[in-house]
Amino acid sequence: MLQPSIEKNDRKARVFIIAVSLIVFIAVVVLSRVKLEVNLPFDVHVFAGINAAINSVVALLLVFGIIAVRKKNYELHKKIMLTAILLSVLFLLSYIAHHLLAGDTKFGDINHDGLLSEEEKTGAGQMRVFYLLLLLTHIPLAGIILPFILFTAYRALTGEYDKHRKLTRITWPVWFYVAITGVMVYLMIRPYYY
């Protein structure tokens, strides 16, 4: 096992993690309701593509992280997981930028008017139902995973590996699911961006 990287202070860590998680959650909720009307020299949906790419890499890193820890390569595991966390921060910034600049896109909105006619709903068919069910799981899990990620990382960085492993049983599958479904959501909604 690795030596602790930071000093254990559960009270400060708890306050920090809860504060950061609430600030991020509130920022995402509030900023997702705002659309900036700016004329940029590039397609703002590039951020959605960046988000999908980041989610893909995070999903791969999560798999490689599990492999590294099972091979008892704890230093590599630590680097992989910290990289996944850093990429998730970049994802968050890109996600907020995309929603601020592009607004919402509705699945099936072929004419891009922001409304779904009965004809558009019918045209989207069962894929729209699948997309909405996917979102129904993806969004809440994406909203609650941050404090789990931070607490799991904190337990590892303080050398509390038993607590780290227990948290990982919850954190890893949810984080992985959120990363994979994030890519799926992008691939499904992408045709309606243009």
JSON list of C-alpha atoms in Angstrom, two decimals:
[
{"chain": "A", "resi": 1, "resn": "MET", "atom": "CA", "xyz": [0.00, 0.00, 0.00]},
{"chain": "A", "resi": 2, "resn": "LEU", "atom": "CA", "xyz": [0.99, 3.61, -0.51]},
{"chain": "A", "resi": 3, "resn": "GLN", "atom": "CA", "xyz": [1.80, 6.02, 2.27]},
{"chain": "A", "resi": 4, "resn": "PRO", "atom": "CA", "xyz": [-0.89, 8.65, 2.91]},
{"chain": "A", "resi": 5, "resn": "SER", "atom": "CA", "xyz": [-0.56, 11.69, 0.67]},
{"chain": "A", "resi": 6, "resn": "ILE", "atom": "CA", "xyz": [-2.55, 14.06, 2.86]},
{"chain": "A", "resi": 7, "resn": "GLU", "atom": "CA", "xyz": [-3.18, 14.39, 6.57]},
{"chain": "A", "resi": 8, "resn": "LYS", "atom": "CA", "xyz": [-6.49, 12.99, 7.80]},
{"chain": "A", "resi": 9, "resn": "ASN", "atom": "CA", "xyz": [-8.96, 15.65, 8.95]},
{"chain": "A", "resi": 10, "resn": "ASP", "atom": "CA", "xyz": [-12.48, 14.31, 8.51]},
{"chain": "A", "resi": 11, "resn": "ARG", "atom": "CA", "xyz": [-14.21, 17.48, 9.67]},
{"chain": "A", "resi": 12, "resn": "LYS", "atom": "CA", "xyz": [-12.44, 19.77, 7.20]},
{"chain": "A", "resi": 13, "resn": "ALA", "atom": "CA", "xyz": [-12.69, 17.18, 4.44]},
{"chain": "A", "resi": 14, "resn": "ARG", "atom": "CA", "xyz": [-16.43, 16.71, 5.01]},
{"chain": "A", "resi": 15, "resn": "VAL", "atom": "CA", "xyz": [-17.08, 20.47, 4.94]},
{"chain": "A", "resi": 16, "resn": "PHE", "atom": "CA", "xyz": [-14.92, 20.91, 1.84]},
{"chain": "A", "resi": 17, "resn": "ILE", "atom": "CA", "xyz": [-16.44, 17.98, -0.06]},
{"chain": "A", "resi": 18, "resn": "ILE", "atom": "CA", "xyz": [-20.02, 18.91, 0.78]},
{"chain": "A", "resi": 19, "resn": "ALA", "atom": "CA", "xyz": [-19.40, 22.59, -0.06]},
{"chain": "A", "resi": 20, "resn": "VAL", "atom": "CA", "xyz": [-17.74, 21.79, -3.40]},
{"chain": "A", "resi": 21, "resn": "SER", "atom": "CA", "xyz": [-20.47, 19.29, -4.27]},
{"chain": "A", "resi": 22, "resn": "LEU", "atom": "CA", "xyz": [-23.26, 21.76, -3.45]},
{"chain": "A", "resi": 23, "resn": "ILE", "atom": "CA", "xyz": [-21.60, 24.61, -5.32]},
{"chain": "A", "resi": 24, "resn": "VAL", "atom": "CA", "xyz": [-21.11, 22.43, -8.40]},
{"chain": "A", "resi": 25, "resn": "PHE", "atom": "CA", "xyz": [-24.67, 21.09, -8.23]},
{"chain": "A", "resi": 26, "resn": "ILE", "atom": "CA", "xyz": [-26.18, 24.57, -7.84]},
{"chain": "A", "resi": 27, "resn": "ALA", "atom": "CA", "xyz": [-23.97, 25.99, -10.60]},
{"chain": "A", "resi": 28, "resn": "VAL", "atom": "CA", "xyz": [-24.99, 23.24, -13.01]},
{"chain": "A", "resi": 29, "resn": "VAL", "atom": "CA", "xyz": [-28.71, 23.61, -12.20]},
{"chain": "A", "resi": 30, "resn": "VAL", "atom": "CA", "xyz": [-28.69, 27.42, -12.41]},
{"chain": "A", "resi": 31, "resn": "LEU", "atom": "CA", "xyz": [-26.42, 27.74, -15.44]},
{"chain": "A", "resi": 32, "resn": "SER", "atom": "CA", "xyz": [-28.30, 25.04, -17.37]},
{"chain": "A", "resi": 33, "resn": "ARG", "atom": "CA", "xyz": [-31.30, 27.37, -17.33]},
{"chain": "A", "resi": 34, "resn": "VAL", "atom": "CA", "xyz": [-29.31, 30.24, -18.86]},
{"chain": "A", "resi": 35, "resn": "LYS", "atom": "CA", "xyz": [-28.42, 30.57, -22.52]},
{"chain": "A", "resi": 36, "resn": "LEU", "atom": "CA", "xyz": [-25.95, 33.21, -23.61]},
{"chain": "A", "resi": 37, "resn": "GLU", "atom": "CA", "xyz": [-26.67, 34.71, -26.99]},
{"chain": "A", "resi": 38, "resn": "VAL", "atom": "CA", "xyz": [-23.18, 35.08, -28.40]},
{"chain": "A", "resi": 39, "resn": "ASN", "atom": "CA", "xyz": [-22.02, 34.81, -31.96]},
{"chain": "A", "resi": 40, "resn": "LEU", "atom": "CA", "xyz": [-18.88, 32.69, -31.78]},
{"chain": "A", "resi": 41, "resn": "PRO", "atom": "CA", "xyz": [-16.62, 31.84, -34.72]},
{"chain": "A", "resi": 42, "resn": "PHE", "atom": "CA", "xyz": [-17.06, 28.10, -34.10]},
{"chain": "A", "resi": 43, "resn": "ASP", "atom": "CA", "xyz": [-19.83, 25.59, -33.59]},
{"chain": "A", "resi": 44, "resn": "VAL", "atom": "CA", "xyz": [-20.72, 25.59, -29.88]},
{"chain": "A", "resi": 45, "resn": "HIS", "atom": "CA", "xyz": [-21.68, 21.91, -30.07]},
{"chain": "A", "resi": 46, "resn": "VAL", "atom": "CA", "xyz": [-17.96, 21.19, -30.17]},
{"chain": "A", "resi": 47, "resn": "PHE", "atom": "CA", "xyz": [-18.20, 21.20, -26.37]},
{"chain": "A", "resi": 48, "resn": "ALA", "atom": "CA", "xyz": [-20.66, 18.29, -26.49]},
{"chain": "A", "resi": 49, "resn": "GLY", "atom": "CA", "xyz": [-18.16, 16.33, -28.56]},
{"chain": "A", "resi": 50, "resn": "ILE", "atom": "CA", "xyz": [-15.42, 17.21, -26.08]},
{"chain": "A", "resi": 51, "resn": "ASN", "atom": "CA", "xyz": [-17.70, 16.03, -23.25]},
{"chain": "A", "resi": 52, "resn": "ALA", "atom": "CA", "xyz": [-18.26, 12.68, -24.95]},
{"chain": "A", "resi": 53, "resn": "ALA", "atom": "CA", "xyz": [-14.55, 12.27, -25.59]},
{"chain": "A", "resi": 54, "resn": "ILE", "atom": "CA", "xyz": [-13.74, 13.06, -21.96]},
{"chain": "A", "resi": 55, "resn": "ASN", "atom": "CA", "xyz": [-16.41, 10.64, -20.74]},
{"chain": "A", "resi": 56, "resn": "SER", "atom": "CA", "xyz": [-14.97, 7.93, -22.99]},
{"chain": "A", "resi": 57, "resn": "VAL", "atom": "CA", "xyz": [-11.48, 8.46, -21.62]},
{"chain": "A", "resi": 58, "resn": "VAL", "atom": "CA", "xyz": [-12.78, 8.55, -18.02]},
{"chain": "A", "resi": 59, "resn": "ALA", "atom": "CA", "xyz": [-14.60, 5.24, -18.57]},
{"chain": "A", "resi": 60, "resn": "LEU", "atom": "CA", "xyz": [-11.38, 3.70, -19.91]},
{"chain": "A", "resi": 61, "resn": "LEU", "atom": "CA", "xyz": [-9.37, 5.12, -17.02]},
{"chain": "A", "resi": 62, "resn": "LEU", "atom": "CA", "xyz": [-11.83, 3.63, -14.54]},
{"chain": "A", "resi": 63, "resn": "VAL", "atom": "CA", "xyz": [-11.32, 0.20, -16.11]},
{"chain": "A", "resi": 64, "resn": "PHE", "atom": "CA", "xyz": [-7.53, 0.64, -16.17]},
{"chain": "A", "resi": 65, "resn": "GLY", "atom": "CA", "xyz": [-7.66, 1.83, -12.56]},
{"chain": "A", "resi": 66, "resn": "ILE", "atom": "CA", "xyz": [-9.38, -1.38, -11.47]},
{"chain": "A", "resi": 67, "resn": "ILE", "atom": "CA", "xyz": [-6.87, -3.45, -13.42]},
{"chain": "A", "resi": 68, "resn": "ALA", "atom": "CA", "xyz": [-3.93, -1.58, -11.85]},
{"chain": "A", "resi": 69, "resn": "VAL", "atom": "CA", "xyz": [-5.21, -2.04, -8.30]},
{"chain": "A", "resi": 70, "resn": "ARG", "atom": "CA", "xyz": [-5.92, -5.74, -8.86]},
{"chain": "A", "resi": 71, "resn": "LYS", "atom": "CA", "xyz": [-2.34, -6.12, -10.03]},
{"chain": "A", "resi": 72, "resn": "LYS", "atom": "CA", "xyz": [-1.33, -4.30, -6.82]},
{"chain": "A", "resi": 73, "resn": "ASN", "atom": "CA", "xyz": [0.22, -1.47, -8.81]},
{"chain": "A", "resi": 74, "resn": "TYR", "atom": "CA", "xyz": [-1.03, 1.15, -6.37]},
{"chain": "A", "resi": 75, "resn": "GLU", "atom": "CA", "xyz": [1.09, 4.01, -7.67]},
{"chain": "A", "resi": 76, "resn": "LEU", "atom": "CA", "xyz": [-0.27, 3.54, -11.19]},
{"chain": "A", "resi": 77, "resn": "HIS", "atom": "CA", "xyz": [-3.80, 3.19, -9.78]},
{"chain": "A", "resi": 78, "resn": "LYS", "atom": "CA", "xyz": [-3.42, 6.50, -7.93]},
{"chain": "A", "resi": 79, "resn": "LYS", "atom": "CA", "xyz": [-2.17, 8.31, -11.06]},
{"chain": "A", "resi": 80, "resn": "ILE", "atom": "CA", "xyz": [-4.98, 6.86, -13.18]},
{"chain": "A", "resi": 81, "resn": "MET", "atom": "CA", "xyz": [-7.70, 7.79, -10.73]},
{"chain": "A", "resi": 82, "resn": "LEU", "atom": "CA", "xyz": [-6.37, 11.30, -10.13]},
{"chain": "A", "resi": 83, "resn": "THR", "atom": "CA", "xyz": [-6.27, 11.75, -13.92]},
{"chain": "A", "resi": 84, "resn": "ALA", "atom": "CA", "xyz": [-9.90, 10.59, -14.12]},
{"chain": "A", "resi": 85, "resn": "ILE", "atom": "CA", "xyz": [-10.84, 13.17, -11.47]},
{"chain": "A", "resi": 86, "resn": "LEU", "atom": "CA", "xyz": [-8.96, 15.94, -13.30]},
{"chain": "A", "resi": 87, "resn": "LEU", "atom": "CA", "xyz": [-10.66, 15.01, -16.58]},
{"chain": "A", "resi": 88, "resn": "SER", "atom": "CA", "xyz": [-14.01, 15.08, -14.80]},
{"chain": "A", "resi": 89, "resn": "VAL", "atom": "CA", "xyz": [-13.29, 18.66, -13.72]},
{"chain": "A", "resi": 90, "resn": "LEU", "atom": "CA", "xyz": [-12.55, 19.55, -17.37]},
{"chain": "A", "resi": 91, "resn": "PHE", "atom": "CA", "xyz": [-15.74, 17.76, -18.36]},
{"chain": "A", "resi": 92, "resn": "LEU", "atom": "CA", "xyz": [-17.71, 19.88, -15.91]},
{"chain": "A", "resi": 93, "resn": "LEU", "atom": "CA", "xyz": [-16.31, 23.12, -17.36]},
{"chain": "A", "resi": 94, "resn": "SER", "atom": "CA", "xyz": [-17.01, 21.98, -20.92]},
{"chain": "A", "resi": 95, "resn": "TYR", "atom": "CA", "xyz": [-20.51, 20.80, -19.94]},
{"chain": "A", "resi": 96, "resn": "ILE", "atom": "CA", "xyz": [-21.36, 24.18, -18.43]},
{"chain": "A", "resi": 97, "resn": "ALA", "atom": "CA", "xyz": [-19.91, 25.98, -21.47]},
{"chain": "A", "resi": 98, "resn": "HIS", "atom": "CA", "xyz": [-21.99, 23.85, -23.84]},
{"chain": "A", "resi": 99, "resn": "HIS", "atom": "CA", "xyz": [-25.23, 24.48, -21.99]},
{"chain": "A", "resi": 100, "resn": "LEU", "atom": "CA", "xyz": [-24.53, 28.19, -21.61]},
{"chain": "A", "resi": 101, "resn": "LEU", "atom": "CA", "xyz": [-23.80, 28.60, -25.30]},
{"chain": "A", "resi": 102, "resn": "ALA", "atom": "CA", "xyz": [-26.06, 26.02, -26.96]},
{"chain": "A", "resi": 103, "resn": "GLY", "atom": "CA", "xyz": [-29.00, 25.71, -24.59]},
{"chain": "A", "resi": 104, "resn": "ASP", "atom": "CA", "xyz": [-31.12, 22.57, -24.57]},
{"chain": "A", "resi": 105, "resn": "THR", "atom": "CA", "xyz": [-31.68, 20.27, -27.52]},
{"chain": "A", "resi": 106, "resn": "LYS", "atom": "CA", "xyz": [-34.79, 18.10, -27.62]},
{"chain": "A", "resi": 107, "resn": "PHE", "atom": "CA", "xyz": [-34.54, 14.55, -28.92]},
{"chain": "A", "resi": 108, "resn": "GLY", "atom": "CA", "xyz": [-36.52, 14.38, -32.17]},
{"chain": "A", "resi": 109, "resn": "ASP", "atom": "CA", "xyz": [-36.59, 18.15, -32.81]},
{"chain": "A", "resi": 110, "resn": "ILE", "atom": "CA", "xyz": [-35.78, 17.94, -36.50]},
{"chain": "A", "resi": 111, "resn": "ASN", "atom": "CA", "xyz": [-36.62, 21.56, -37.34]},
{"chain": "A", "resi": 112, "resn": "HIS", "atom": "CA", "xyz": [-34.70, 22.92, -34.29]},
{"chain": "A", "resi": 113, "resn": "ASP", "atom": "CA", "xyz": [-37.53, 25.13, -33.07]},
{"chain": "A", "resi": 114, "resn": "GLY", "atom": "CA", "xyz": [-37.26, 23.88, -29.49]},
{"chain": "A", "resi": 115, "resn": "LEU", "atom": "CA", "xyz": [-40.69, 22.26, -29.67]},
{"chain": "A", "resi": 116, "resn": "LEU", "atom": "CA", "xyz": [-41.66, 18.68, -30.47]},
{"chain": "A", "resi": 117, "resn": "SER", "atom": "CA", "xyz": [-44.62, 18.34, -32.77]},
{"chain": "A", "resi": 118, "resn": "GLU", "atom": "CA", "xyz": [-46.61, 15.10, -32.82]},
{"chain": "A", "resi": 119, "resn": "GLU", "atom": "CA", "xyz": [-45.00, 14.37, -36.17]},
{"chain": "A", "resi": 120, "resn": "GLU", "atom": "CA", "xyz": [-41.50, 14.79, -34.71]},
{"chain": "A", "resi": 121, "resn": "LYS", "atom": "CA", "xyz": [-42.39, 12.59, -31.70]},
{"chain": "A", "resi": 122, "resn": "THR", "atom": "CA", "xyz": [-43.71, 9.91, -34.03]},
{"chain": "A", "resi": 123, "resn": "GLY", "atom": "CA", "xyz": [-40.60, 10.19, -36.19]},
{"chain": "A", "resi": 124, "resn": "ALA", "atom": "CA", "xyz": [-38.33, 9.71, -33.18]},
{"chain": "A", "resi": 125, "resn": "GLY", "atom": "CA", "xyz": [-40.38, 6.66, -32.18]},
{"chain": "A", "resi": 126, "resn": "GLN", "atom": "CA", "xyz": [-39.18, 4.22, -29.53]},
{"chain": "A", "resi": 127, "resn": "MET", "atom": "CA", "xyz": [-35.64, 5.65, -29.62]},
{"chain": "A", "resi": 128, "resn": "ARG", "atom": "CA", "xyz": [-37.03, 8.77, -27.94]},
{"chain": "A", "resi": 129, "resn": "VAL", "atom": "CA", "xyz": [-38.47, 6.63, -25.14]},
{"chain": "A", "resi": 130, "resn": "PHE", "atom": "CA", "xyz": [-35.13, 4.83, -24.71]},
{"chain": "A", "resi": 131, "resn": "TYR", "atom": "CA", "xyz": [-33.29, 8.17, -24.74]},
{"chain": "A", "resi": 132, "resn": "LEU", "atom": "CA", "xyz": [-35.58, 9.62, -22.07]},
{"chain": "A", "resi": 133, "resn": "LEU", "atom": "CA", "xyz": [-35.21, 6.50, -19.89]},
{"chain": "A", "resi": 134, "resn": "LEU", "atom": "CA", "xyz": [-31.45, 6.76, -20.25]},
{"chain": "A", "resi": 135, "resn": "LEU", "atom": "CA", "xyz": [-31.58, 10.41, -19.19]},
{"chain": "A", "resi": 136, "resn": "LEU", "atom": "CA", "xyz": [-33.85, 9.48, -16.29]},
{"chain": "A", "resi": 137, "resn": "THR", "atom": "CA", "xyz": [-31.02, 7.41, -14.82]},
{"chain": "A", "resi": 138, "resn": "HIS", "atom": "CA", "xyz": [-28.03, 9.37, -16.10]},
{"chain": "A", "resi": 139, "resn": "ILE", "atom": "CA", "xyz": [-28.94, 12.83, -14.80]},
{"chain": "A", "resi": 140, "resn": "PRO", "atom": "CA", "xyz": [-29.68, 11.98, -11.14]},
{"chain": "A", "resi": 141, "resn": "LEU", "atom": "CA", "xyz": [-26.67, 9.69, -10.89]},
{"chain": "A", "resi": 142, "resn": "ALA", "atom": "CA", "xyz": [-24.44, 12.35, -12.47]},
{"chain": "A", "resi": 143, "resn": "GLY", "atom": "CA", "xyz": [-25.83, 14.80, -9.94]},
{"chain": "A", "resi": 144, "resn": "ILE", "atom": "CA", "xyz": [-24.99, 12.68, -6.90]},
{"chain": "A", "resi": 145, "resn": "ILE", "atom": "CA", "xyz": [-21.71, 11.03, -7.87]},
{"chain": "A", "resi": 146, "resn": "LEU", "atom": "CA", "xyz": [-19.36, 13.96, -7.14]},
{"chain": "A", "resi": 147, "resn": "PRO", "atom": "CA", "xyz": [-19.31, 13.72, -3.32]},
{"chain": "A", "resi": 148, "resn": "PHE", "atom": "CA", "xyz": [-18.82, 9.95, -3.59]},
{"chain": "A", "resi": 149, "resn": "ILE", "atom": "CA", "xyz": [-15.85, 10.45, -5.91]},
{"chain": "A", "resi": 150, "resn": "LEU", "atom": "CA", "xyz": [-14.33, 13.05, -3.58]},
{"chain": "A", "resi": 151, "resn": "PHE", "atom": "CA", "xyz": [-14.88, 11.01, -0.39]},
{"chain": "A", "resi": 152, "resn": "THR", "atom": "CA", "xyz": [-13.47, 7.89, -2.08]},
{"chain": "A", "resi": 153, "resn": "ALA", "atom": "CA", "xyz": [-10.39, 9.81, -3.19]},
{"chain": "A", "resi": 154, "resn": "TYR", "atom": "CA", "xyz": [-10.03, 11.39, 0.26]},
{"chain": "A", "resi": 155, "resn": "ARG", "atom": "CA", "xyz": [-10.06, 7.97, 1.96]},
{"chain": "A", "resi": 156, "resn": "ALA", "atom": "CA", "xyz": [-7.34, 6.73, -0.38]},
{"chain": "A", "resi": 157, "resn": "LEU", "atom": "CA", "xyz": [-5.20, 9.85, -0.02]},
{"chain": "A", "resi": 158, "resn": "THR", "atom": "CA", "xyz": [-5.37, 9.62, 3.79]},
{"chain": "A", "resi": 159, "resn": "GLY", "atom": "CA", "xyz": [-4.38, 5.94, 3.68]},
{"chain": "A", "resi": 160, "resn": "GLU", "atom": "CA", "xyz": [-7.74, 4.66, 4.94]},
{"chain": "A", "resi": 161, "resn": "TYR", "atom": "CA", "xyz": [-7.81, 1.82, 2.42]},
{"chain": "A", "resi": 162, "resn": "ASP", "atom": "CA", "xyz": [-10.57, -0.26, 4.05]},
{"chain": "A", "resi": 163, "resn": "LYS", "atom": "CA", "xyz": [-12.95, 2.72, 3.93]},
{"chain": "A", "resi": 164, "resn": "HIS", "atom": "CA", "xyz": [-11.71, 3.52, 0.42]},
{"chain": "A", "resi": 165, "resn": "ARG", "atom": "CA", "xyz": [-12.55, -0.01, -0.78]},
{"chain": "A", "resi": 166, "resn": "LYS", "atom": "CA", "xyz": [-16.03, 0.11, 0.80]},
{"chain": "A", "resi": 167, "resn": "LEU", "atom": "CA", "xyz": [-16.82, 3.43, -0.89]},
{"chain": "A", "resi": 168, "resn": "THR", "atom": "CA", "xyz": [-15.41, 2.18, -4.17]},
{"chain": "A", "resi": 169, "resn": "ARG", "atom": "CA", "xyz": [-18.08, -0.52, -4.29]},
{"chain": "A", "resi": 170, "resn": "ILE", "atom": "CA", "xyz": [-20.62, 2.27, -4.71]},
{"chain": "A", "resi": 171, "resn": "THR", "atom": "CA", "xyz": [-18.56, 4.94, -6.44]},
{"chain": "A", "resi": 172, "resn": "TRP", "atom": "CA", "xyz": [-16.92, 2.93, -9.22]},
{"chain": "A", "resi": 173, "resn": "PRO", "atom": "CA", "xyz": [-20.03, 1.38, -10.83]},
{"chain": "A", "resi": 174, "resn": "VAL", "atom": "CA", "xyz": [-22.03, 4.61, -10.62]},
{"chain": "A", "resi": 175, "resn": "TRP", "atom": "CA", "xyz": [-19.17, 6.73, -12.00]},
{"chain": "A", "resi": 176, "resn": "PHE", "atom": "CA", "xyz": [-18.58, 4.19, -14.78]},
{"chain": "A", "resi": 177, "resn": "TYR", "atom": "CA", "xyz": [-22.32, 4.12, -15.61]},
{"chain": "A", "resi": 178, "resn": "VAL", "atom": "CA", "xyz": [-22.47, 7.91, -15.73]},
{"chain": "A", "resi": 179, "resn": "ALA", "atom": "CA", "xyz": [-19.43, 8.08, -18.03]},
{"chain": "A", "resi": 180, "resn": "ILE", "atom": "CA", "xyz": [-20.76, 5.40, -20.42]},
{"chain": "A", "resi": 181, "resn": "THR", "atom": "CA", "xyz": [-24.31, 6.75, -20.52]},
{"chain": "A", "resi": 182, "resn": "GLY", "atom": "CA", "xyz": [-22.93, 10.25, -21.06]},
{"chain": "A", "resi": 183, "resn": "VAL", "atom": "CA", "xyz": [-21.37, 9.03, -24.30]},
{"chain": "A", "resi": 184, "resn": "MET", "atom": "CA", "xyz": [-24.58, 7.22, -25.27]},
{"chain": "A", "resi": 185, "resn": "VAL", "atom": "CA", "xyz": [-26.66, 10.35, -24.62]},
{"chain": "A", "resi": 186, "resn": "TYR", "atom": "CA", "xyz": [-24.30, 12.38, -26.82]},
{"chain": "A", "resi": 187, "resn": "LEU", "atom": "CA", "xyz": [-24.40, 9.87, -29.67]},
{"chain": "A", "resi": 188, "resn": "MET", "atom": "CA", "xyz": [-28.19, 9.79, -29.55]},
{"chain": "A", "resi": 189, "resn": "ILE", "atom": "CA", "xyz": [-28.79, 13.57, -29.33]},
{"chain": "A", "resi": 190, "resn": "ARG", "atom": "CA", "xyz": [-26.01, 14.61, -31.75]},
{"chain": "A", "resi": 191, "resn": "PRO", "atom": "CA", "xyz": [-28.13, 14.29, -34.92]},
{"chain": "A", "resi": 192, "resn": "TYR", "atom": "CA", "xyz": [-30.51, 16.91, -33.50]},
{"chain": "A", "resi": 193, "resn": "TYR", "atom": "CA", "xyz": [-27.80, 19.53, -32.99]},
{"chain": "A", "resi": 194, "resn": "TYR", "atom": "CA", "xyz": [-27.70, 20.42, -36.69]}
]
